[in-house]
Structure formats: structure tokens, C-alpha cells
Coordinates of C-alpha atoms in Angstrom, one line a residue:
Chain O
M1027 CA 43.5 -75.1 77.1
K1028 CA 41.7 -72.2 75.5
K1029 CA 39.1 -71.0 78.0
I1030 CA 40.9 -69.2 80.8
G1031 CA 39.4 -67.3 83.8
V1032 CA 41.0 -64.4 85.7
V1033 CA 39.6 -63.5 89.1
G1034 CA 41.0 -60.3 90.5
L1035 CA 41.9 -57.5 88.1
G1036 CA 44.2 -55.3 90.2
I1037 CA 47.7 -54.0 89.3
M1038 CA 48.8 -57.6 88.7
G1039 CA 45.7 -59.4 87.5
E1040 CA 44.8 -57.0 84.7
P1041 CA 48.0 -57.2 82.7
M1042 CA 48.0 -61.0 83.3
A1043 CA 44.5 -61.3 81.7
E1044 CA 45.6 -59.1 78.9
H1045 CA 48.6 -61.3 78.0
L1046 CA 46.2 -64.4 78.1
L1047 CA 43.9 -62.5 75.7
N1048 CA 46.7 -61.5 73.4
A1049 CA 47.9 -65.1 73.2
G1050 CA 44.6 -66.1 71.6
N1051 CA 42.7 -67.5 74.6
E1052 CA 39.0 -66.9 75.4
V1053 CA 39.2 -65.1 78.7
F1054 CA 36.5 -64.8 81.3
V1055 CA 37.1 -62.2 84.0
Y1056 CA 35.6 -61.3 87.4
N1057 CA 36.4 -58.4 89.7
R1058 CA 34.5 -57.2 92.8
T1059 CA 34.5 -53.7 91.4
A1060 CA 33.1 -54.5 88.0
C1061 CA 34.1 -51.2 86.3
K1062 CA 37.8 -52.4 86.5
A1063 CA 36.9 -55.0 83.8
E1064 CA 35.8 -52.5 81.2
H1065 CA 39.2 -52.1 79.6
L1066 CA 39.5 -55.9 79.2
A1067 CA 35.9 -56.2 77.9
M1068 CA 36.8 -53.8 75.1
K1069 CA 39.7 -56.1 74.2
G1070 CA 37.3 -59.1 74.0
A1071 CA 37.2 -60.5 77.6
V1072 CA 33.9 -61.8 78.8
V1073 CA 32.9 -60.1 82.0
C1074 CA 31.2 -62.5 84.5
S1075 CA 29.1 -61.5 87.5
T1076 CA 30.4 -64.1 90.0
P1077 CA 33.5 -66.4 90.3
A1078 CA 31.1 -69.3 89.9
E1079 CA 30.1 -68.0 86.5
V1080 CA 33.7 -67.8 85.5
A1081 CA 34.2 -71.4 86.6
Q1082 CA 31.2 -72.6 84.4
H1083 CA 33.1 -71.5 81.3
C1084 CA 36.8 -72.3 82.0
D1085 CA 39.4 -75.1 82.0
A1086 CA 41.8 -73.0 84.2
I1087 CA 41.3 -69.9 86.4
V1088 CA 44.0 -67.6 87.6
V1089 CA 43.2 -66.1 91.0
M1090 CA 45.1 -62.9 91.9
V1091 CA 43.6 -61.2 94.9
K1092 CA 45.1 -59.5 98.0
A1093 CA 45.0 -61.8 101.0
D1094 CA 43.9 -65.1 102.6
A1095 CA 40.3 -64.1 103.2
E1096 CA 39.8 -62.9 99.6
V1097 CA 41.2 -66.2 98.3
E1098 CA 38.9 -68.2 100.5
A1099 CA 35.9 -66.0 99.4
M1100 CA 36.7 -66.3 95.7
I1101 CA 37.3 -70.1 95.7
L1102 CA 35.3 -71.5 98.7
G1103 CA 32.7 -68.8 99.3
A1104 CA 29.1 -68.3 98.1
N1105 CA 29.1 -67.9 94.3
G1106 CA 32.7 -68.9 94.5
I1107 CA 34.7 -70.9 91.9
L1108 CA 34.0 -74.3 93.5
E1109 CA 30.2 -73.7 93.1
G1110 CA 30.4 -73.4 89.4
A1111 CA 33.3 -75.7 88.7
Q1112 CA 33.4 -79.1 86.9
A1113 CA 35.9 -81.8 88.0
G1114 CA 39.2 -81.3 86.1
L1115 CA 39.4 -77.6 86.5
I1116 CA 42.8 -76.2 87.5
I1117 CA 43.0 -73.1 89.7
L1118 CA 46.2 -71.1 89.5
N1119 CA 46.2 -69.2 92.7
S1120 CA 48.9 -66.5 92.3
S1121 CA 47.9 -64.5 95.4
T1122 CA 50.4 -64.2 98.2
I1123 CA 48.9 -66.1 101.2
L1124 CA 49.9 -68.4 104.0
P1125 CA 51.1 -71.9 102.9
Q1126 CA 48.6 -73.3 105.4
T1127 CA 45.8 -71.6 103.6
S1128 CA 47.1 -72.8 100.2
K1129 CA 47.1 -76.4 101.5
R1130 CA 43.6 -76.2 103.0
V1131 CA 42.1 -74.7 99.9
A1132 CA 43.8 -77.3 97.7
Q1133 CA 42.4 -80.1 100.0
L1134 CA 38.9 -78.8 99.9
A1135 CA 39.0 -78.4 96.1
A1136 CA 40.5 -81.9 95.7
E1137 CA 37.3 -83.3 97.2
K1138 CA 35.5 -82.1 94.1
G1139 CA 38.1 -83.3 91.7
I1140 CA 39.5 -79.7 91.2
I1141 CA 43.3 -79.0 91.4
V1142 CA 44.6 -75.9 93.0
L1143 CA 48.3 -74.8 92.4
D1144 CA 49.8 -72.2 94.7
C1145 CA 51.8 -70.1 92.2
P1146 CA 52.6 -66.7 93.6
V1147 CA 55.0 -64.4 91.6
T1148 CA 58.1 -62.4 92.1
G1149 CA 57.9 -59.0 90.4
S1150 CA 55.5 -56.1 90.7
G1151 CA 53.1 -54.3 88.2
I1152 CA 56.0 -53.5 85.9
Q1153 CA 57.0 -57.1 85.5
A1154 CA 53.4 -58.2 85.1
R1155 CA 52.9 -55.7 82.2
E1156 CA 56.2 -56.9 80.6
A1157 CA 55.3 -60.6 81.1
K1158 CA 58.5 -61.0 83.1
L1159 CA 57.1 -62.5 86.3
T1160 CA 58.6 -65.6 87.9
F1161 CA 56.1 -68.1 89.2
M1162 CA 56.9 -70.3 92.2
V1163 CA 54.6 -73.3 92.0
G1164 CA 53.5 -75.8 94.6
G1165 CA 51.0 -78.7 94.1
N1166 CA 50.4 -81.4 91.6
R1167 CA 53.3 -81.7 89.2
E1168 CA 51.3 -82.9 86.2
A1169 CA 49.0 -79.9 86.5
F1170 CA 52.1 -77.7 86.7
E1171 CA 53.4 -79.1 83.5
Q1172 CA 50.0 -78.8 81.8
C1173 CA 49.9 -75.1 82.8
L1174 CA 53.4 -74.2 81.6
P1175 CA 52.1 -72.6 78.4
L1176 CA 49.9 -70.3 80.5
F1177 CA 52.8 -69.4 82.9
N1178 CA 55.0 -68.7 79.8
V1179 CA 52.4 -66.2 78.4
M1180 CA 52.2 -64.3 81.7
G1181 CA 55.9 -64.6 82.9
K1182 CA 59.4 -65.5 82.0
Q1183 CA 59.9 -68.4 84.3
A1184 CA 57.9 -71.0 86.3
V1185 CA 59.8 -73.1 88.9
Y1186 CA 58.2 -76.2 90.5
M1187 CA 58.9 -76.0 94.2
G1188 CA 57.3 -79.1 95.5
E1189 CA 54.0 -80.2 97.1
S1190 CA 51.0 -78.0 97.8
G1191 CA 52.0 -74.9 99.9
T1192 CA 55.7 -74.8 98.8
G1193 CA 55.0 -72.0 96.2
S1194 CA 53.4 -69.9 99.0
Y1195 CA 56.4 -70.7 101.3
M1196 CA 58.9 -69.6 98.6
K1197 CA 57.1 -66.4 98.0
L1198 CA 57.2 -65.5 101.7
A1199 CA 60.9 -66.5 101.9
N1200 CA 61.6 -64.3 98.9
N1201 CA 59.9 -61.3 100.3
S1202 CA 61.7 -61.8 103.6
L1203 CA 65.0 -61.8 101.6
M1204 CA 64.1 -58.5 99.8
A1205 CA 63.0 -56.9 103.1
I1206 CA 66.2 -57.7 104.9
N1207 CA 68.4 -56.8 101.8
L1208 CA 66.5 -53.4 101.8
L1209 CA 67.3 -52.8 105.5
S1210 CA 70.9 -53.7 105.0
L1211 CA 71.1 -50.9 102.4
V1212 CA 69.2 -48.4 104.5
E1213 CA 71.4 -48.8 107.5
S1214 CA 74.7 -48.9 105.6
L1215 CA 73.7 -46.0 103.3
T1216 CA 72.7 -43.8 106.3
M1217 CA 76.1 -44.5 108.0
A1218 CA 78.1 -44.0 104.8
Y1219 CA 76.3 -40.7 104.0
K1220 CA 76.7 -39.3 107.5
S1221 CA 80.4 -40.0 107.2
G1222 CA 80.7 -38.0 103.9
V1223 CA 80.3 -40.7 101.2
D1224 CA 78.4 -39.6 98.1
P1225 CA 75.3 -41.9 97.7
E1226 CA 76.0 -42.2 93.9
M1227 CA 79.6 -43.5 94.7
F1228 CA 78.0 -45.7 97.3
L1229 CA 75.8 -47.2 94.6
E1230 CA 78.7 -47.6 92.2
V1231 CA 80.8 -49.6 94.8
V1232 CA 77.9 -51.7 95.9
N1233 CA 77.0 -52.6 92.3
G1234 CA 80.6 -53.5 91.5
G1235 CA 81.3 -55.9 94.3
G1236 CA 80.1 -58.6 96.8
A1237 CA 77.3 -56.5 98.2
R1238 CA 75.5 -56.2 94.8
S1239 CA 71.8 -56.9 94.9
A1240 CA 68.6 -56.4 92.9
V1241 CA 67.2 -54.3 95.8
A1242 CA 70.3 -52.0 95.7
E1243 CA 69.9 -51.5 91.9
S1244 CA 66.2 -50.7 92.2
R1245 CA 66.0 -48.7 95.5
I1246 CA 69.2 -46.7 95.9
P1247 CA 68.4 -44.6 92.8
K1248 CA 64.8 -44.0 94.2
I1249 CA 66.2 -42.9 97.5
I1250 CA 68.7 -40.5 95.9
K1251 CA 65.9 -39.0 93.8
R1252 CA 63.5 -38.9 96.8
D1253 CA 61.1 -40.9 94.7
F1254 CA 58.8 -42.8 97.1
V1255 CA 56.1 -43.7 94.5
P1256 CA 55.3 -47.3 95.3
A1257 CA 56.6 -50.1 93.2
F1258 CA 55.9 -52.2 96.3
S1259 CA 54.2 -50.4 99.2
T1260 CA 55.4 -50.4 102.8
S1261 CA 52.0 -51.6 104.1
M1262 CA 52.0 -54.6 101.7
L1263 CA 55.5 -55.6 102.7
Y1264 CA 54.5 -55.2 106.4
K1265 CA 51.5 -57.5 105.8
D1266 CA 53.8 -60.1 104.1
L1267 CA 56.4 -59.8 106.9
G1268 CA 53.6 -60.6 109.4
L1269 CA 52.8 -63.8 107.5
I1270 CA 56.4 -64.8 107.3
Y1271 CA 56.9 -64.2 111.0
E1272 CA 53.8 -66.3 111.9
L1273 CA 55.2 -69.0 109.6
A1274 CA 58.6 -69.0 111.3
R1275 CA 56.9 -69.5 114.7
E1276 CA 54.9 -72.4 113.2
L1277 CA 58.0 -74.0 111.6
Q1278 CA 60.0 -73.4 114.8
V1279 CA 62.8 -71.5 113.0
P1280 CA 64.1 -68.6 115.1
T1281 CA 64.5 -65.4 113.0
P1282 CA 66.1 -62.6 115.0
V1283 CA 67.1 -60.6 111.9
L1284 CA 63.7 -60.8 110.4
A1285 CA 62.2 -59.7 113.7
S1286 CA 64.3 -56.5 113.8
V1287 CA 63.5 -55.8 110.1
R1288 CA 59.8 -56.2 110.7
E1289 CA 60.0 -53.7 113.6
M1290 CA 61.6 -51.1 111.4
I1291 CA 59.0 -51.6 108.6
H1292 CA 56.4 -51.3 111.3
T1293 CA 58.0 -48.1 112.4
A1294 CA 57.7 -46.8 108.8
V1295 CA 54.0 -47.7 108.7
V1296 CA 53.4 -46.0 112.0
K1297 CA 55.2 -42.9 110.7
G1298 CA 52.7 -42.7 107.9
Y1299 CA 54.7 -44.2 105.0
G1300 CA 52.4 -47.2 104.4
D1301 CA 51.2 -46.1 101.0
E1302 CA 54.7 -45.1 99.8
D1303 CA 57.4 -47.5 98.4
V1304 CA 59.2 -49.8 100.8
C1305 CA 62.3 -47.7 100.4
S1306 CA 60.6 -44.9 102.4
V1307 CA 61.8 -46.7 105.5
I1308 CA 65.0 -44.7 104.9
K1309 CA 63.1 -41.7 106.3
C1310 CA 62.9 -43.3 109.7
Y1311 CA 66.7 -43.7 109.7
E1312 CA 67.3 -40.2 108.4
E1313 CA 65.1 -38.8 111.2
L1314 CA 67.0 -40.8 113.8
A1315 CA 70.4 -39.9 112.4
G1316 CA 69.5 -36.3 111.7
V1317 CA 70.4 -36.3 107.9
E1318 CA 68.6 -36.2 104.6
I1319 CA 70.3 -38.3 101.9
K1320 CA 70.8 -36.5 98.6
K1321 CA 73.4 -36.3 95.8
L1322 CA 76.6 -34.5 97.1
Chain L
M1279 CA 106.0 -44.4 89.2
K1280 CA 108.2 -47.4 88.9
K1281 CA 109.5 -48.2 92.4
I1282 CA 106.6 -49.6 94.4
G1283 CA 106.6 -51.1 97.9
V1284 CA 104.2 -53.7 99.3
V1285 CA 104.1 -54.2 103.0
G1286 CA 102.1 -57.2 104.2
L1287 CA 102.2 -60.3 102.0
G1288 CA 99.2 -62.3 103.1
I1289 CA 96.4 -63.8 101.0
M1290 CA 95.7 -60.3 99.5
G1291 CA 99.1 -58.6 99.5
E1292 CA 101.1 -61.3 97.8
P1293 CA 99.0 -61.4 94.5
M1294 CA 98.8 -57.6 94.5
A1295 CA 102.7 -57.5 94.6
E1296 CA 102.8 -60.0 91.9
H1297 CA 100.6 -58.0 89.6
L1298 CA 102.8 -54.9 90.2
L1299 CA 105.9 -57.0 89.3
N1300 CA 104.3 -58.3 86.2
A1301 CA 103.4 -54.8 85.1
G1302 CA 107.1 -54.0 85.0
N1303 CA 107.6 -52.1 88.3
E1304 CA 110.5 -52.5 90.6
V1305 CA 108.9 -54.0 93.7
F1306 CA 110.2 -53.8 97.2
V1307 CA 108.5 -56.0 99.8
Y1308 CA 108.3 -56.5 103.5
N1309 CA 106.5 -59.1 105.6
R1310 CA 106.9 -59.8 109.3
T1311 CA 107.3 -63.5 108.6
A1312 CA 110.1 -63.1 106.1
C1313 CA 109.8 -66.5 104.5
K1314 CA 106.5 -65.5 102.9
A1315 CA 108.5 -63.2 100.6
E1316 CA 110.5 -66.0 99.0
H1317 CA 108.1 -66.7 96.2
L1318 CA 108.1 -63.0 95.2
A1319 CA 111.9 -62.8 95.5
M1320 CA 112.2 -65.5 93.0
K1321 CA 110.1 -63.4 90.6
G1322 CA 112.4 -60.4 91.1
A1323 CA 111.0 -58.6 94.1
V1324 CA 113.6 -57.0 96.5
V1325 CA 113.0 -58.2 100.0
C1326 CA 113.6 -55.6 102.7
S1327 CA 114.1 -56.1 106.4
T1328 CA 112.0 -53.2 107.7
P1329 CA 109.1 -51.0 106.3
A1330 CA 111.6 -48.1 106.7
E1331 CA 113.9 -49.8 104.2
V1332 CA 111.0 -50.2 101.8
A1333 CA 110.3 -46.5 102.1
Q1334 CA 113.9 -45.5 101.3
H1335 CA 113.5 -47.0 97.8
C1336 CA 109.9 -46.3 96.8
D1337 CA 107.6 -43.6 95.3
A1338 CA 104.5 -45.4 96.5
I1339 CA 103.8 -48.2 99.0
V1340 CA 100.8 -50.5 99.3
V1341 CA 100.1 -51.5 102.9
M1342 CA 97.9 -54.6 103.2
V1343 CA 97.8 -55.9 106.8
K1344 CA 95.2 -57.1 109.2
A1345 CA 94.0 -54.4 111.6
D1346 CA 94.4 -51.0 113.0
A1347 CA 97.4 -51.8 115.3
E1348 CA 99.4 -53.4 112.5
V1349 CA 98.8 -50.4 110.2
E1350 CA 100.0 -48.1 112.9
A1351 CA 103.1 -50.3 113.6
M1352 CA 104.0 -50.5 109.9
I1353 CA 103.5 -46.8 109.1
L1354 CA 104.1 -44.9 112.4
G1355 CA 106.1 -47.4 114.5
A1356 CA 109.8 -48.0 115.0
N1357 CA 111.5 -48.8 111.7
G1358 CA 108.1 -48.0 110.1
I1359 CA 107.5 -46.3 106.8
L1360 CA 107.6 -42.8 108.0
E1361 CA 111.1 -43.3 109.4
G1362 CA 112.5 -44.1 106.0
A1363 CA 110.3 -41.9 103.8
Q1364 CA 111.1 -38.8 101.8
A1365 CA 108.5 -36.1 101.3
G1366 CA 106.3 -36.9 98.3
L1367 CA 105.8 -40.6 99.0
I1368 CA 102.2 -41.9 98.6
I1369 CA 101.1 -44.7 100.9
L1370 CA 98.1 -46.7 99.6
N1371 CA 96.7 -48.3 102.8
S1372 CA 94.4 -51.1 101.6
S1373 CA 93.9 -52.6 105.0
T1374 CA 90.4 -52.6 106.5
I1375 CA 90.5 -50.4 109.5
L1376 CA 88.5 -47.7 111.3
P1377 CA 88.0 -44.5 109.4
Q1378 CA 89.3 -42.6 112.5
T1379 CA 92.6 -44.5 112.3
S1380 CA 92.9 -43.7 108.6
K1381 CA 92.4 -40.0 109.3
R1382 CA 94.8 -39.9 112.2
V1383 CA 97.6 -41.8 110.3
A1384 CA 97.0 -39.5 107.3
Q1385 CA 97.3 -36.4 109.5
L1386 CA 100.6 -37.6 111.1
A1387 CA 102.1 -38.5 107.7
A1388 CA 101.1 -35.1 106.2
E1389 CA 103.3 -33.4 108.8
K1390 CA 106.2 -35.0 107.0
G1391 CA 104.9 -34.2 103.5
I1392 CA 103.7 -37.8 102.9
I1393 CA 100.2 -38.6 101.6
V1394 CA 98.2 -41.6 102.8
L1395 CA 95.2 -42.8 100.9
D1396 CA 92.8 -45.1 102.6
C1397 CA 92.0 -47.6 99.8
P1398 CA 90.5 -50.8 101.1
V1399 CA 89.1 -53.3 98.6
T1400 CA 86.0 -55.4 98.0
G1401 CA 86.8 -58.9 97.0
S1402 CA 88.8 -61.7 98.6
G1403 CA 91.9 -63.7 97.6
I1404 CA 90.3 -65.0 94.4
Q1405 CA 89.6 -61.4 93.2
A1406 CA 93.1 -60.4 94.3
R1407 CA 94.7 -63.1 92.2
E1408 CA 92.5 -62.3 89.2
A1409 CA 93.1 -58.5 89.6
K1410 CA 89.4 -57.9 89.9
L1411 CA 89.4 -56.0 93.2
T1412 CA 87.4 -52.8 93.6
F1413 CA 89.3 -50.0 95.5
M1414 CA 87.3 -47.5 97.6
V1415 CA 89.6 -44.5 98.0
G1416 CA 89.5 -41.7 100.4
G1417 CA 92.1 -38.8 100.7
N1418 CA 93.9 -36.4 98.4
R1419 CA 92.2 -36.5 95.0
E1420 CA 95.3 -35.7 93.0
A1421 CA 97.2 -38.5 94.6
F1422 CA 94.2 -40.8 93.8
E1423 CA 94.5 -39.8 90.1
Q1424 CA 98.3 -40.2 90.2
C1425 CA 97.8 -43.8 91.5
L1426 CA 95.1 -44.9 89.1
P1427 CA 97.7 -46.9 87.0
L1428 CA 98.6 -48.9 90.1
F1429 CA 95.0 -49.5 91.1
N1430 CA 94.3 -50.6 87.5
V1431 CA 97.1 -53.2 87.7
M1432 CA 95.8 -54.6 91.0
G1433 CA 92.1 -54.4 90.4
K1434 CA 89.2 -53.7 88.0
Q1435 CA 87.9 -50.5 89.5
A1436 CA 88.9 -47.6 91.8
V1437 CA 86.2 -45.3 93.1
Y1438 CA 87.1 -42.0 94.7
M1439 CA 84.8 -41.7 97.8
G1440 CA 85.8 -38.3 99.3
E1441 CA 88.1 -37.0 101.9
S1442 CA 90.4 -39.1 104.1
G1443 CA 88.6 -41.9 105.9
T1444 CA 85.7 -42.2 103.4
G1445 CA 87.4 -45.2 101.8
S1446 CA 87.5 -47.0 105.2
Y1447 CA 83.9 -45.9 105.9
M1448 CA 82.7 -47.4 102.6
K1449 CA 84.5 -50.7 103.2
L1450 CA 82.8 -51.1 106.5
A1451 CA 79.4 -50.2 105.0
N1452 CA 80.0 -52.7 102.3
N1453 CA 80.9 -55.5 104.7
S1454 CA 77.9 -54.6 106.8
L1455 CA 75.7 -55.0 103.6
M1456 CA 77.2 -58.4 102.8
A1457 CA 76.7 -59.7 106.4
I1458 CA 73.1 -58.6 106.5
N1459 CA 72.5 -60.0 103.0
L1460 CA 74.0 -63.3 104.2
L1461 CA 71.8 -63.5 107.2
S1462 CA 68.7 -62.7 105.1
L1463 CA 69.6 -65.8 103.1
V1464 CA 70.3 -68.0 106.0
E1465 CA 67.0 -67.3 107.8
S1466 CA 64.9 -67.6 104.6
L1467 CA 66.7 -70.7 103.4
T1468 CA 66.2 -72.5 106.7
M1469 CA 62.5 -71.6 106.7
A1470 CA 62.0 -72.6 103.1
Y1471 CA 63.9 -75.9 103.5
K1472 CA 62.0 -76.9 106.6
S1473 CA 58.8 -76.3 104.7
G1474 CA 59.9 -78.7 101.9
V1475 CA 61.5 -76.4 99.3
D1476 CA 64.5 -77.9 97.5
P1477 CA 67.5 -75.5 98.1
E1478 CA 68.5 -75.6 94.4
M1479 CA 65.0 -74.4 93.5
F1480 CA 65.4 -71.8 96.2
L1481 CA 68.6 -70.6 94.5
E1482 CA 66.9 -70.6 91.1
V1483 CA 64.0 -68.4 92.2
V1484 CA 66.2 -66.1 94.2
N1485 CA 68.6 -65.5 91.3
G1486 CA 65.7 -64.9 88.9
G1487 CA 64.0 -62.2 90.9
G1488 CA 64.0 -59.2 93.2
A1489 CA 65.9 -61.0 95.9
R1490 CA 69.0 -61.6 93.7
S1491 CA 72.3 -60.8 95.3
A1492 CA 76.0 -61.5 94.9
V1493 CA 76.0 -63.2 98.3
A1494 CA 73.2 -65.6 97.2
E1495 CA 75.2 -66.5 94.1
S1496 CA 78.4 -67.2 96.1
R1497 CA 77.0 -68.7 99.3
I1498 CA 73.9 -70.8 98.6
P1499 CA 75.9 -73.3 96.4
K1500 CA 78.6 -73.5 99.2
I1501 CA 75.8 -74.2 101.8
I1502 CA 74.2 -76.9 99.6
K1503 CA 77.7 -78.6 99.0
R1504 CA 78.5 -78.3 102.8
D1505 CA 81.7 -76.4 101.7
F1506 CA 82.7 -74.2 104.6
V1507 CA 86.3 -73.6 103.3
P1508 CA 86.7 -69.9 103.9
A1509 CA 86.6 -67.4 101.1
F1510 CA 86.0 -64.9 103.9
S1511 CA 86.2 -66.2 107.5
T1512 CA 83.6 -65.8 110.2
S1513 CA 86.1 -64.4 112.6
M1514 CA 87.3 -61.7 110.1
L1515 CA 83.7 -60.7 109.5
Y1516 CA 83.0 -60.6 113.2
K1517 CA 86.0 -58.3 113.6
D1518 CA 84.7 -56.0 110.9
L1519 CA 81.1 -56.0 112.3
G1520 CA 82.6 -54.9 115.6
L1521 CA 84.3 -51.9 113.8
I1522 CA 81.1 -51.0 112.0
Y1523 CA 79.1 -51.2 115.2
E1524 CA 81.5 -48.9 117.0
L1525 CA 81.4 -46.5 114.0
A1526 CA 77.6 -46.4 114.1
R1527 CA 77.7 -45.4 117.8
E1528 CA 80.1 -42.6 117.0
L1529 CA 78.1 -41.4 114.0
Q1530 CA 74.9 -41.7 116.1
V1531 CA 73.2 -43.9 113.5
P1532 CA 70.9 -46.5 115.2
T1533 CA 71.4 -49.9 113.5
P1534 CA 69.0 -52.5 115.0
V1535 CA 69.3 -54.9 112.1
L1536 CA 73.1 -54.8 112.1
A1537 CA 73.0 -55.5 115.9
S1538 CA 71.0 -58.7 115.4
V1539 CA 73.2 -59.8 112.6
R1540 CA 76.3 -59.2 114.7
E1541 CA 74.9 -61.3 117.5
M1542 CA 74.3 -64.3 115.1
I1543 CA 77.8 -64.0 113.7
H1544 CA 79.0 -63.9 117.3
T1545 CA 77.1 -67.1 117.9
A1546 CA 78.8 -68.7 115.0
V1547 CA 82.2 -67.7 116.4
V1548 CA 81.3 -69.0 119.9
K1549 CA 80.1 -72.3 118.3
G1550 CA 83.6 -72.7 116.9
Y1551 CA 83.1 -71.7 113.2
G1552 CA 85.5 -68.7 113.3
D1553 CA 88.0 -70.2 110.9
E1554 CA 85.3 -71.4 108.5
D1555 CA 83.6 -69.4 105.8
V1556 CA 81.0 -66.8 106.9
C1557 CA 78.2 -69.0 105.4
S1558 CA 78.9 -71.5 108.3
V1559 CA 76.5 -69.4 110.3
I1560 CA 73.8 -71.6 108.6
K1561 CA 74.8 -74.3 111.1
C1562 CA 73.6 -72.2 114.0
Y1563 CA 70.2 -71.9 112.4
E1564 CA 70.1 -75.6 111.4
E1565 CA 70.8 -76.6 115.0
L1566 CA 68.1 -74.3 116.3
A1567 CA 65.6 -75.5 113.7
G1568 CA 66.6 -79.2 113.8
V1569 CA 67.4 -79.7 110.1
E1570 CA 70.5 -80.0 107.9
I1571 CA 70.2 -78.4 104.5
K1572 CA 71.0 -80.6 101.6
K1573 CA 69.9 -81.2 98.0
L1574 CA 66.4 -82.9 98.0

């Protein structure tokens, strides 16, 4: 495939489009706020005025937008991808949405002979720029294999999870894991700090043993430096936790730990930390415990 | 130091004593159930009939027993270490106990010129046998530095945490982290499995991204293999979570997430999984969700 579309040029979509360009593809882009496409246009991308127009040109289209409603608008809506698409098109929907939405969109597209893979990613803007994303892919397996060269250009790994919707499921499970791992750190660190443990020694012990985690490596240093610039914002995590919680009800899986984590992330949003990094939830604990964590 | 005591020859204490022997020390051991010392006696350890007798011979004594009451009995009790000790002795208490107990024991010992370091470990029997433990050490810093050669023989790392009690604090914080990380996996895995995700693909994605953790690496494979042989037993974790919870009340740090995790581990104990590995808590979720997780 040589003609690839990218719909949604945010913090994730833009670098993904750039990697596709650099790999020698003809790239057609669409973004609601058109000026965001200028940088890519200078690098040779063709800027289209609707998702339907992108679809007229392409064999595959990456969709990377914020939520279920946007995905539906871009694919199913007026001037959406399905309006311009020919049978055989593959849509790679990398947006984080409900598995049910992924399944429904895939079914509607299938009626026109168009395949939709749900292929959300782990990793944030940094990993997108470095092409180190991991794609979790649900849907038609042959289409997955056909798209491997594209996944490899945009990321380091693509894992086939199962039928349509399983990619979306896995993404939510992964975010749930990260959120709970984060809260484990925040509670333990607050306790350890209040009892006289230096947070840098805390990090050293955690990294050296059975409590080691990617979240500890990335977030404890941010907390010690009081750096709440978002790598992943509290309000985005809160949105995802809402999706996961809804999903758990539907799957009839009780999730008492997730429920308490969601409440604490909700507290952080209410306290005004929505636009800060997820690790800003530490400030809720600090306030309750009457401390501020810093290097001793 | 050349004459080292080891009090408590369980799954942890015995290999620790063996490493001290292999490093060329004269080793004096005591265990309540004397027959457990036979293996070490054959390797050259001197078996003593009381902790006081161990103390008469040694410059440093490692104490590795189960809980606060045993630590108090071995150090402060009749025929305990303090009865036989000379001023200058260093006690390395590697048992997992309350920081308050560590502080109190250290204060009482100090009145006789004896130093007690609280130096619990991360790692289980496997790490003890391979000398890969990490020691978290609280108490007199000079004594800590003096004991570094001993820590290095028994483990891979010793981190000085601060004043007396901070080693015990850090150990509890670390176990709290592991428990919460475990529950994050158990809830997410149950959800993902019920939605059609293969647990081995789940593990691959988790290990490759931001949800990576030591607990995921060690426990997801055990869950998939239905291997509930304890590396760390549910009842031991439940005991530790009780200590941590008590500590959080005393420190006035609210811990809603820990509270929900403790309840689920309690559920596992009530269901009869106390002697199995901590990952057996998955069976509580499976029962509630009506699934049994296996390779797809």
C-alpha cells in the first residue's frame, strides 16, 4: 500500500503521519482545525477538506481522534470516510473508544466491503514521535497482517488480540492497570515519606525489587521534581476510567479496586488537576496527609 | 566481623546463613525447631540452644523470624539475645514487623550498648537462595556501613533509608505496592479475558508498554499455568496488609485503594486460598465473573 490517509492530527496523529511520509508513502490528511495540517503539507502531505475526500484517494486510513463520538463522525458521519470509500479500504482506528463502538462501526463498514481494525496504542506523544508505540489490534486477521508494514513504521510492536473490539478492550485494560499502579505508588509514597523515608531511596528500592513498574520509573521522578506537565493528563485518564468502569458493568466483572482508583482520579479532576499529568493525584494525598513530598 | 549469628532458619534464614558460611564466617545458629539446623550443622554451623547463647559468641546477629511477637521474644525475651550480648553487638533484624516495634526494640537494646538495625528484604525464598535480596535498612548509619559486607554476601543491594524504623516502613510500603499492582492485574485480566483477549497476548502487551511491572512478569504466567504454589502466600500478604493499614491510620494517611485491595485479599483467605500464592486471588474474581482463565 502506498496511499495512506491520516484523520486526526493531534499529539499522536501528527507524528504518525510524519513517519508514514518519511517511509515513502503518499499521505493524505484531514483535521477539523485545518491549520494543524500545515507542517505536514510542507513535508509533502496532501491536505483534504473532508474525511470522504481522504477516502477517495487511499488504500488505508489511520483514524486518531479523541472519543467515540468523533470516531463515529469521522467514519460514519456526513462527508465521513464511508461516503468516499471504495470496497477494500482498510481503516486503522487507533482512537481509544469503547469496544462496543469499535464493533458497531466495523459492522456498518463491513456492509460496504470496508474493513475496520480497532488498533489503539500504548504510549503517549513521546513514543509516537519516536515510533515506539505498541498497537493492540482487533478485527480481521488477514487485514492485520496486510497492515503490519504500516504498524512497523509507526510503532515498535503490533499484537493481534482477537476479533473486532478486542484491541479496544485491551487498551482499556492497559489504562486500568496503569491507573491502579499509579495509585499504589501514590499511597505508598505518601506513607513512606511521612514516616521519614527519602523519596529517592523509595524509588531506588522500588526499582530494585518486586514492586518495580513502568509507572514508578516514569512518575516518581516527576513527583519528586514537582513536574506536573502532562505526559498523560488526569482528565484523559478519568475519561478512560469511565469507559473501563462502564465496560466492567457490561461484562459483569466486579472491580472494587478500580472503583476506588476512579474516585481518587475524580477527586484530582475536581481539585483542578485535570490538565496536569496523572501523577498530580499525589497532591490530593499530600493535602489529606499534610505533607509535600520533596527530596530530603 | 567473622562470628555471625542467625536466629530463625526458615525459608529465608537458612539460605542467608548458608551464604554467610560460604563466605568464610564462623556461623552460630538458633531455631525454635532445632532439627531445622541439621543441614547447616553439617556444613559447619554451630547450633546453639538459645538466642542468648548465640549472642555470647557473635559480633553480629541476623534475626529472620515471622512477626513482631517472635522478634520481641528472640531479642528481648527470656534467654533472648540481649541476655547473652556484650556491648557493641549489632543485630540485623530482617523480619517484617511494624516500624514502631523496630524503634522500641532498638531503644531497649541501646540501653545496653547494642545496636539494632531494621533491615527487612524484598524478595522471597528464591532470591534468598540466589543471594539477590535487597535490604532496606533503618537505624545507625555507621553500623549500616560496617555491615555492608554481610549484606553483600546475603543480597545484591542494601539501601540506607534513614533513622530506626524506616527500613520496616519501606518494607511495608513495598508490599503494599506489590499487592495493589497484583490486584490491578487481576481485575484487568479478568475483564480482558471475559471480552475474548488471550491471556498470553495480554501479558505480551502489558510487558511491552506503560503497564509493565515485576508482578505482571511473575504472576500472569503462574495464573495462566494455574500454578498456585506459593512464592509468597496469601495469608502472609494478608498479615502484612494488616500492618500497613494499621500504620496508615497511625500516620494519618488515608488509603482508600489499599483498603479495597486488603478486602479482596481477605476474601481470598476466607475462600481458603491462604496457603496458596498471592495470585490465587484471581480465583475470587473468576468465581464472581463466571470464567476460568486459561490459554485460548
